[in-house]
Coordinates of C-alpha atoms in Angstrom, one line a residue:
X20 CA -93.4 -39.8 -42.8
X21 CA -93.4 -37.9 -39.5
X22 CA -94.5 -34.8 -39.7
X23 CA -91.7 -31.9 -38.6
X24 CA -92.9 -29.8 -35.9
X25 CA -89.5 -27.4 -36.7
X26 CA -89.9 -24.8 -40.0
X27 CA -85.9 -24.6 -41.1
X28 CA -85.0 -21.0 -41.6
X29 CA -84.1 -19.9 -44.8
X30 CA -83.7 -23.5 -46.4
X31 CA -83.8 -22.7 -50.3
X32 CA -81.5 -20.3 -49.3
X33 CA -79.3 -23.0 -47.5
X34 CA -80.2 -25.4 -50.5
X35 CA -79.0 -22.9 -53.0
X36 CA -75.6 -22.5 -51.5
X37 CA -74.5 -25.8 -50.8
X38 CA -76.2 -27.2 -54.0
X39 CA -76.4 -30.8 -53.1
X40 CA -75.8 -33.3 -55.7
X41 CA -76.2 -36.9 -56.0
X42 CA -73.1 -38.6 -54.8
X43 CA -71.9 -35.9 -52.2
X44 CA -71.8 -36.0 -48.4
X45 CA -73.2 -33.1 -46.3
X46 CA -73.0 -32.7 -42.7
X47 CA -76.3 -30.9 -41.1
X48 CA -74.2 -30.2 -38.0
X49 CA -78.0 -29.2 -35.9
X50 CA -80.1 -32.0 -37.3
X51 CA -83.3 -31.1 -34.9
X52 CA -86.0 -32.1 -36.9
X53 CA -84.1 -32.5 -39.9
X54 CA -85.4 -30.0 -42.3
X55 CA -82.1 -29.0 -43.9
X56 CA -81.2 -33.1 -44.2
X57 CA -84.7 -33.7 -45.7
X58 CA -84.3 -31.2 -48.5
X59 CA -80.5 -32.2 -49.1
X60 CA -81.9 -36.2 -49.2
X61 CA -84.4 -34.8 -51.7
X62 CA -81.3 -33.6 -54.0
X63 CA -79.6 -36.7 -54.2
X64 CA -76.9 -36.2 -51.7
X65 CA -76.3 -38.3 -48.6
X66 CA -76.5 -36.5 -45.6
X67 CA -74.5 -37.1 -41.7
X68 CA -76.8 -35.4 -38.9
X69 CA -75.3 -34.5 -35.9
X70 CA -77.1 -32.9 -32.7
X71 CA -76.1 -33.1 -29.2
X72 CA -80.0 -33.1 -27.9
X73 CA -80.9 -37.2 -27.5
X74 CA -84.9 -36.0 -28.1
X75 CA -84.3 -35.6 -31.8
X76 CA -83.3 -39.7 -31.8
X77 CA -87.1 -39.9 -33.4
X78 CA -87.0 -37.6 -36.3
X79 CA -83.8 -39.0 -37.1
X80 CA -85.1 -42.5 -37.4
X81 CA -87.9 -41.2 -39.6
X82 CA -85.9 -39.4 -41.4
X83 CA -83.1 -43.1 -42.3
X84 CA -86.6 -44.7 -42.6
X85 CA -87.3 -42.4 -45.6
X86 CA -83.9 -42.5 -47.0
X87 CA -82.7 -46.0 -46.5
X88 CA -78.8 -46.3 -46.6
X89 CA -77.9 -42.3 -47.3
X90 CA -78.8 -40.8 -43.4
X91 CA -77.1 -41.8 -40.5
X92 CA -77.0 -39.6 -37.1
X93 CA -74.4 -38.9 -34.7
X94 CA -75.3 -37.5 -30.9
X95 CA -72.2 -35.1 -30.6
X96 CA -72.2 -30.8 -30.5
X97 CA -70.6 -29.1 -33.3
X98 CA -67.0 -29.4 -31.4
X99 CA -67.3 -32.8 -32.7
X100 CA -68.0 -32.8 -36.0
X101 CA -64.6 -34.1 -37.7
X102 CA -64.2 -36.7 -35.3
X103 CA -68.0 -38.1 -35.7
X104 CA -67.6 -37.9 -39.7
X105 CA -63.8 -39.9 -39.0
X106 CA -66.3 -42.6 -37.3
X107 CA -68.2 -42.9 -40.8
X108 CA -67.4 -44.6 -43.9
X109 CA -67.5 -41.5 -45.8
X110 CA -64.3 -40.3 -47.6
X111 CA -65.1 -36.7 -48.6
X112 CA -67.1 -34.1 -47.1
X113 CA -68.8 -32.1 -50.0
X114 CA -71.2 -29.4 -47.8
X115 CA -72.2 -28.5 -44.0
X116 CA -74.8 -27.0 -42.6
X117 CA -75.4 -24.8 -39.3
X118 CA -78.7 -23.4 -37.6
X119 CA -77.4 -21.5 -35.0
X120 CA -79.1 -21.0 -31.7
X121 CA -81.9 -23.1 -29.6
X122 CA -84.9 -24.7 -32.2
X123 CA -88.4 -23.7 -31.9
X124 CA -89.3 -26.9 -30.9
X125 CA -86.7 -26.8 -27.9
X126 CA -88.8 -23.6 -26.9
X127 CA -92.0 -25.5 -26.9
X128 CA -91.5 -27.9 -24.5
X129 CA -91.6 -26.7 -21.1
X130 CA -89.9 -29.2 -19.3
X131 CA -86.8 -28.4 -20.9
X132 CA -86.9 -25.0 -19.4
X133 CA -85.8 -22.8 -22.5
X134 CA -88.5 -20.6 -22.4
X135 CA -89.9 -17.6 -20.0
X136 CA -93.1 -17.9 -21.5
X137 CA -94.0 -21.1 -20.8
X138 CA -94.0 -22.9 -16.6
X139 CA -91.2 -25.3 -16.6
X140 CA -88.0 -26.9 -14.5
X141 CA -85.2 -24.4 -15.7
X142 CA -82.8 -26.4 -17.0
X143 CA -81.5 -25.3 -20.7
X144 CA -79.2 -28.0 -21.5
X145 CA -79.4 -28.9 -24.9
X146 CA -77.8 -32.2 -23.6
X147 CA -78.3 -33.8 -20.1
X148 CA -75.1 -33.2 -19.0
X149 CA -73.3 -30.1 -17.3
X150 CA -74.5 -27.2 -15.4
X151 CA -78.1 -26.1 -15.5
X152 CA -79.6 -22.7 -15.5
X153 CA -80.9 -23.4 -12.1
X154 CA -76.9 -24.2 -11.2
X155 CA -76.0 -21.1 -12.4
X156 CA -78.2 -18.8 -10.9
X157 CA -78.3 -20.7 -8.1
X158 CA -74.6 -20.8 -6.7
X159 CA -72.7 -18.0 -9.3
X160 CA -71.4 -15.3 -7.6
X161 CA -72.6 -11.5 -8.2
X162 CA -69.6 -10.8 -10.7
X163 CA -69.7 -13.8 -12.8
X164 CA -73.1 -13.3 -13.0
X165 CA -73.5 -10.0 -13.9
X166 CA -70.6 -10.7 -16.4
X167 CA -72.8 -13.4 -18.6
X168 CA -75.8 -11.3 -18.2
X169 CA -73.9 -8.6 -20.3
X170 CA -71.8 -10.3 -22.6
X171 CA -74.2 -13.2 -23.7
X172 CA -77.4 -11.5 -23.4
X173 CA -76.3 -7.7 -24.2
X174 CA -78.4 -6.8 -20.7
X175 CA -77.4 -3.5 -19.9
X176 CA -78.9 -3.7 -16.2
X177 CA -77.0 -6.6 -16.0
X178 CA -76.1 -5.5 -12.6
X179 CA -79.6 -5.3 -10.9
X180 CA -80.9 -8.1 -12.1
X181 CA -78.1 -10.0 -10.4
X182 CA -78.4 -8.2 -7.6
X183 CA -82.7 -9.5 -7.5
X184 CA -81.3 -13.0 -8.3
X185 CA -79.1 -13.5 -5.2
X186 CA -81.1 -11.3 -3.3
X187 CA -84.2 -13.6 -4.1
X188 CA -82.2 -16.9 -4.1
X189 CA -81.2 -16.4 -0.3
X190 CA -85.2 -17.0 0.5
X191 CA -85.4 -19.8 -1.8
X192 CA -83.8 -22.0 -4.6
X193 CA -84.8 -20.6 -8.6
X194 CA -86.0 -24.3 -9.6
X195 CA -88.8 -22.6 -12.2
X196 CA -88.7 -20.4 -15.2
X197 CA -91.9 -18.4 -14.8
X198 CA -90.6 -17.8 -10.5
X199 CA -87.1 -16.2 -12.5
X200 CA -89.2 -14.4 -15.4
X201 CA -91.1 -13.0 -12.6
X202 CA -87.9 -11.6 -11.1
X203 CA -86.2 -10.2 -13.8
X204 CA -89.1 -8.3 -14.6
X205 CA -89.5 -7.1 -11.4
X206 CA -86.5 -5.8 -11.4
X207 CA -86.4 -4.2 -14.7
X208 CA -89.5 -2.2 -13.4
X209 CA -92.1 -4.2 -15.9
X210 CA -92.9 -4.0 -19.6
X211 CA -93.7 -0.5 -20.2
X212 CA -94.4 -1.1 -23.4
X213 CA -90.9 -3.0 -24.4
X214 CA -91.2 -4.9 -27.3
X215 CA -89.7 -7.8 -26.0
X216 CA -90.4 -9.5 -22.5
X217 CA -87.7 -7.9 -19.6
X218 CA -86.6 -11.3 -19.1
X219 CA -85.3 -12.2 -23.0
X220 CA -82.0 -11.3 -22.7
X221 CA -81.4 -12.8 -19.0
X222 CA -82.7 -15.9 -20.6
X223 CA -80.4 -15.9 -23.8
X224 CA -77.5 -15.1 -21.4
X225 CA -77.9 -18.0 -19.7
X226 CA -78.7 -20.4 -22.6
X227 CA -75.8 -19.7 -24.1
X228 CA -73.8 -20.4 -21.0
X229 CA -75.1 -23.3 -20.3
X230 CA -74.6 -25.0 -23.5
X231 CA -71.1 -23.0 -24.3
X232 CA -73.1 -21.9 -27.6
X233 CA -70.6 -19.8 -28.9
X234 CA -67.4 -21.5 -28.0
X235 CA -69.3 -24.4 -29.6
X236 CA -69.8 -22.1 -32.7
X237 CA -66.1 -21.5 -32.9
X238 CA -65.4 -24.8 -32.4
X239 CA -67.6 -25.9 -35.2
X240 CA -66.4 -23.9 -37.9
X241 CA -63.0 -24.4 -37.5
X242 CA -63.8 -28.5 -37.3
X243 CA -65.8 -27.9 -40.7
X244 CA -62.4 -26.1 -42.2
X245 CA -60.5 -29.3 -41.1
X246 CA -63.0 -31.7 -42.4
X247 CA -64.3 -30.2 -45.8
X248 CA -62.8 -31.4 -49.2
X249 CA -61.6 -28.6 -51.4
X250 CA -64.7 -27.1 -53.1
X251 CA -66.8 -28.0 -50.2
X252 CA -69.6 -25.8 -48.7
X253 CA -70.3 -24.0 -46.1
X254 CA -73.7 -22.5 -45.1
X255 CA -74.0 -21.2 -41.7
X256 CA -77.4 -19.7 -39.9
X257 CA -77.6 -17.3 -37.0
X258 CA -80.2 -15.8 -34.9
X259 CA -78.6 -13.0 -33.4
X260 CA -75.4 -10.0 -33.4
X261 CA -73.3 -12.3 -31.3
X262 CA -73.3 -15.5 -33.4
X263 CA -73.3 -13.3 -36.9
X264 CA -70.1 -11.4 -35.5
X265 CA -67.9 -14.8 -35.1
X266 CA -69.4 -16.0 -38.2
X267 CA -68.5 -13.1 -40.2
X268 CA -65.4 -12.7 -38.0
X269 CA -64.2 -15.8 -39.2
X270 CA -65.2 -15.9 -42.5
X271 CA -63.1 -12.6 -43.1
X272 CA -60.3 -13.8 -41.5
X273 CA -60.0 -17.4 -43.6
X274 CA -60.8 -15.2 -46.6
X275 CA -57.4 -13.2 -46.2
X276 CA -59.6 -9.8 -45.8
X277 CA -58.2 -8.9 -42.5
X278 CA -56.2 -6.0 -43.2
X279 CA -52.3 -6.7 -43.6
X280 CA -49.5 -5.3 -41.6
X281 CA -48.0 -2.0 -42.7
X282 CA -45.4 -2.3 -45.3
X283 CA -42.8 0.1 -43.5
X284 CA -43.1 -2.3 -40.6
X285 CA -39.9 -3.9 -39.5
X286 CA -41.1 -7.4 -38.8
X287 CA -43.8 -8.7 -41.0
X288 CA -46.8 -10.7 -40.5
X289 CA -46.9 -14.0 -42.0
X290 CA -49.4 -14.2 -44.5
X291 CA -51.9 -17.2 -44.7
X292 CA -53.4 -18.9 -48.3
X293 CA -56.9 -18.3 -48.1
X294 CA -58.9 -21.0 -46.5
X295 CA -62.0 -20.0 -47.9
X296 CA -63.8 -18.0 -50.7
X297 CA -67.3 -16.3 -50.5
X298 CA -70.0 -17.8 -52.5
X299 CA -71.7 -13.9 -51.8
X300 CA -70.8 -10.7 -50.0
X301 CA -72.5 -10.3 -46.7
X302 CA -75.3 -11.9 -45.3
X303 CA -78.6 -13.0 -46.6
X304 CA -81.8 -12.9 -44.7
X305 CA -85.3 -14.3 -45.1
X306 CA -87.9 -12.4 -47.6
X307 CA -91.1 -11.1 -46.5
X308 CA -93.4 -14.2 -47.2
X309 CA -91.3 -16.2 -44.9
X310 CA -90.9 -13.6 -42.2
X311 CA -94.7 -13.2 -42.4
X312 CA -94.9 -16.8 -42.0
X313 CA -92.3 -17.8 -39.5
X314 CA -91.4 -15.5 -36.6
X315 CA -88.0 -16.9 -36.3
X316 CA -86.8 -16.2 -39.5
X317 CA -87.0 -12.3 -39.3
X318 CA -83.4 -12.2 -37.4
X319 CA -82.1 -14.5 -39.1
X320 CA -79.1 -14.3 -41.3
X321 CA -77.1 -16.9 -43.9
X322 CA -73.4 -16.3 -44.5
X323 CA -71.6 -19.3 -47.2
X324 CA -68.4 -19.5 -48.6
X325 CA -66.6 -22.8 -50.3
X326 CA -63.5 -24.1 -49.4
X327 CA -60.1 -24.0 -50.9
X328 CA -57.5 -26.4 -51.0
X329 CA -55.2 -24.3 -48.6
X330 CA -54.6 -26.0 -45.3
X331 CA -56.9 -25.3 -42.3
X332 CA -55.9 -22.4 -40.1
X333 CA -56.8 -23.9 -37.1
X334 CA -57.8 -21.3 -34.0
X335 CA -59.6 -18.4 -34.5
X336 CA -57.0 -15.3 -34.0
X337 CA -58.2 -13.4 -30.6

């Protein structure tokens, strides 16, 4: 059995809430290492990976090695999670599974260019295709720029460290992380004694744009509303305020508790059934012993609800 160099977050947790049975599908909808499908196998269910990152190829072969005939992986990003589960011979989808955000083992290996801390070509893409980080700070213009710095990465001198970036860029190409760590932090004015490194948020910002993270987030849950059978489950994982708030966004919404039009309203909004009901209120995060013992799980947050056997509501309201 290869060993797992990724700890899922919060998996009795996960476990708990989609309460795998033998018989039942699940979808883990960010395979990686396949934690969450490992612990599902173990309950009897079979289990569809999908992840759009071709490195993971390996685990998943360990992981059909271990559980011949119940596992099968498809290489496809959440957005294509009913179509890949069409393309099996599956007939009900019983439970999914997301773990939001870029994997710890993504972070350890510097030639994929995730991380500030460690040298590497800074790339991002969770796939090969599509615009790299290096693209992007490369040839993006000032506004656009600034605009992802602040929106994806909640950088509130999102300004000035664009400004550095092109200013720097005009002397020569960004083609390393450590060389655009170096120039955020510059421009931030150092550490003084932050708790994170100056250059996290420029680095999340830019993540998530290259890999359309939370368009693909969207995109994911409302293809799991399509695809689940009535009394299916769904168990979602996030890392941080921007990928809670669309989770909890839409989970309220395909609950009906968005708040209703007035009654003394002259035209009336047209109600929806409920796609959804919460298996708990809020969101649940990771005790002490596991915070203790994994860094990653102290932001991390599990929302779950089951699924009704009202239609799917399709997009998101804006």
């Amino acid at each position: 059995m290869m060993t797992a160099p990724h700890a899922p977050v919060l998996l009795d947790e996960v476990i708990e809430a989609l309460d795998p049975k033998p018989g039942e599908v699940m979808v883990d909808a960010t395979f990686g290492a396949g934690g969450y499908s490992r612990a599902i196998l173990a309950r009897g269910a079979a289990v569809v990976g999908l992840d759009r990152d071709p490195t993971v190829r390996p685990h998943a072969e360990a992981v059909a090695a271990d559980f011949p005939g119940r596992f099968e992986l498809k290489q496809t990003p959440f957005s294509g999670l009913s179509a890949a589960f069409a393309e099996t011979a599956h007939e009900r989808l019983d439970g999914a599974v997301f773990d939001i955000g870029v994997s710890s083992m993504q972070l350890d290996q510097a030639e994929r260019g995730f991380s500030f801390m460690r040298d590497g070509p800074l790339d991002m893409r969770m796939s090969a295709d599509g615009e790299s980080a290096a693209d992007i700070v490369n040839s993006w213009d000032h506004g656009p720029l600034a605009h992802i710095l602040k929106l994806y990465g909640e950088e509130r001198q999102s300004g000035r460290v664009a400004t550095a970036i092109l200013r720097r860029r005009v002397e020569k190409p960004f083609t390393r992380t450590l060389d655009l760590a170096e120039v955020v932090e510059k421009a931030l004015g150092g550490r003084r004694g932050a708790p994170i490194h100056p250059a996290t948020r420029t680095f999340q910002a830019l993540r998530i744009a290259v890999n359309d993270e939370l368009g693909e987030l969207t995109a994911g849950l409302e293809a799991a509303e399509a695809t689940l059978a009535p009394g299916g489950r769904l168990a979602v994982v996030t890392f941080h305020s921007l990928e809670d708030r669309i989770v909890k966004a839409f989970l309220t919404e395909r609950t009906g508790n968005t708040p209703g039009g007035s009654r003394h309203a002259p035209i009336q909004v047209e109600t929806r059934a409920p796609s959804f009901t919460l298996l708990f209120k809020g969101a649940r995060e990771a005790g002490e012993a596991e915070r203790a013992a994994n860094p990653r799980a102290r932001s991390a947050r599990l929302r779950a609800a089951v699924r009704t056997d009202a239609p799917a509501w399709g997009r998101m309201a804006a």
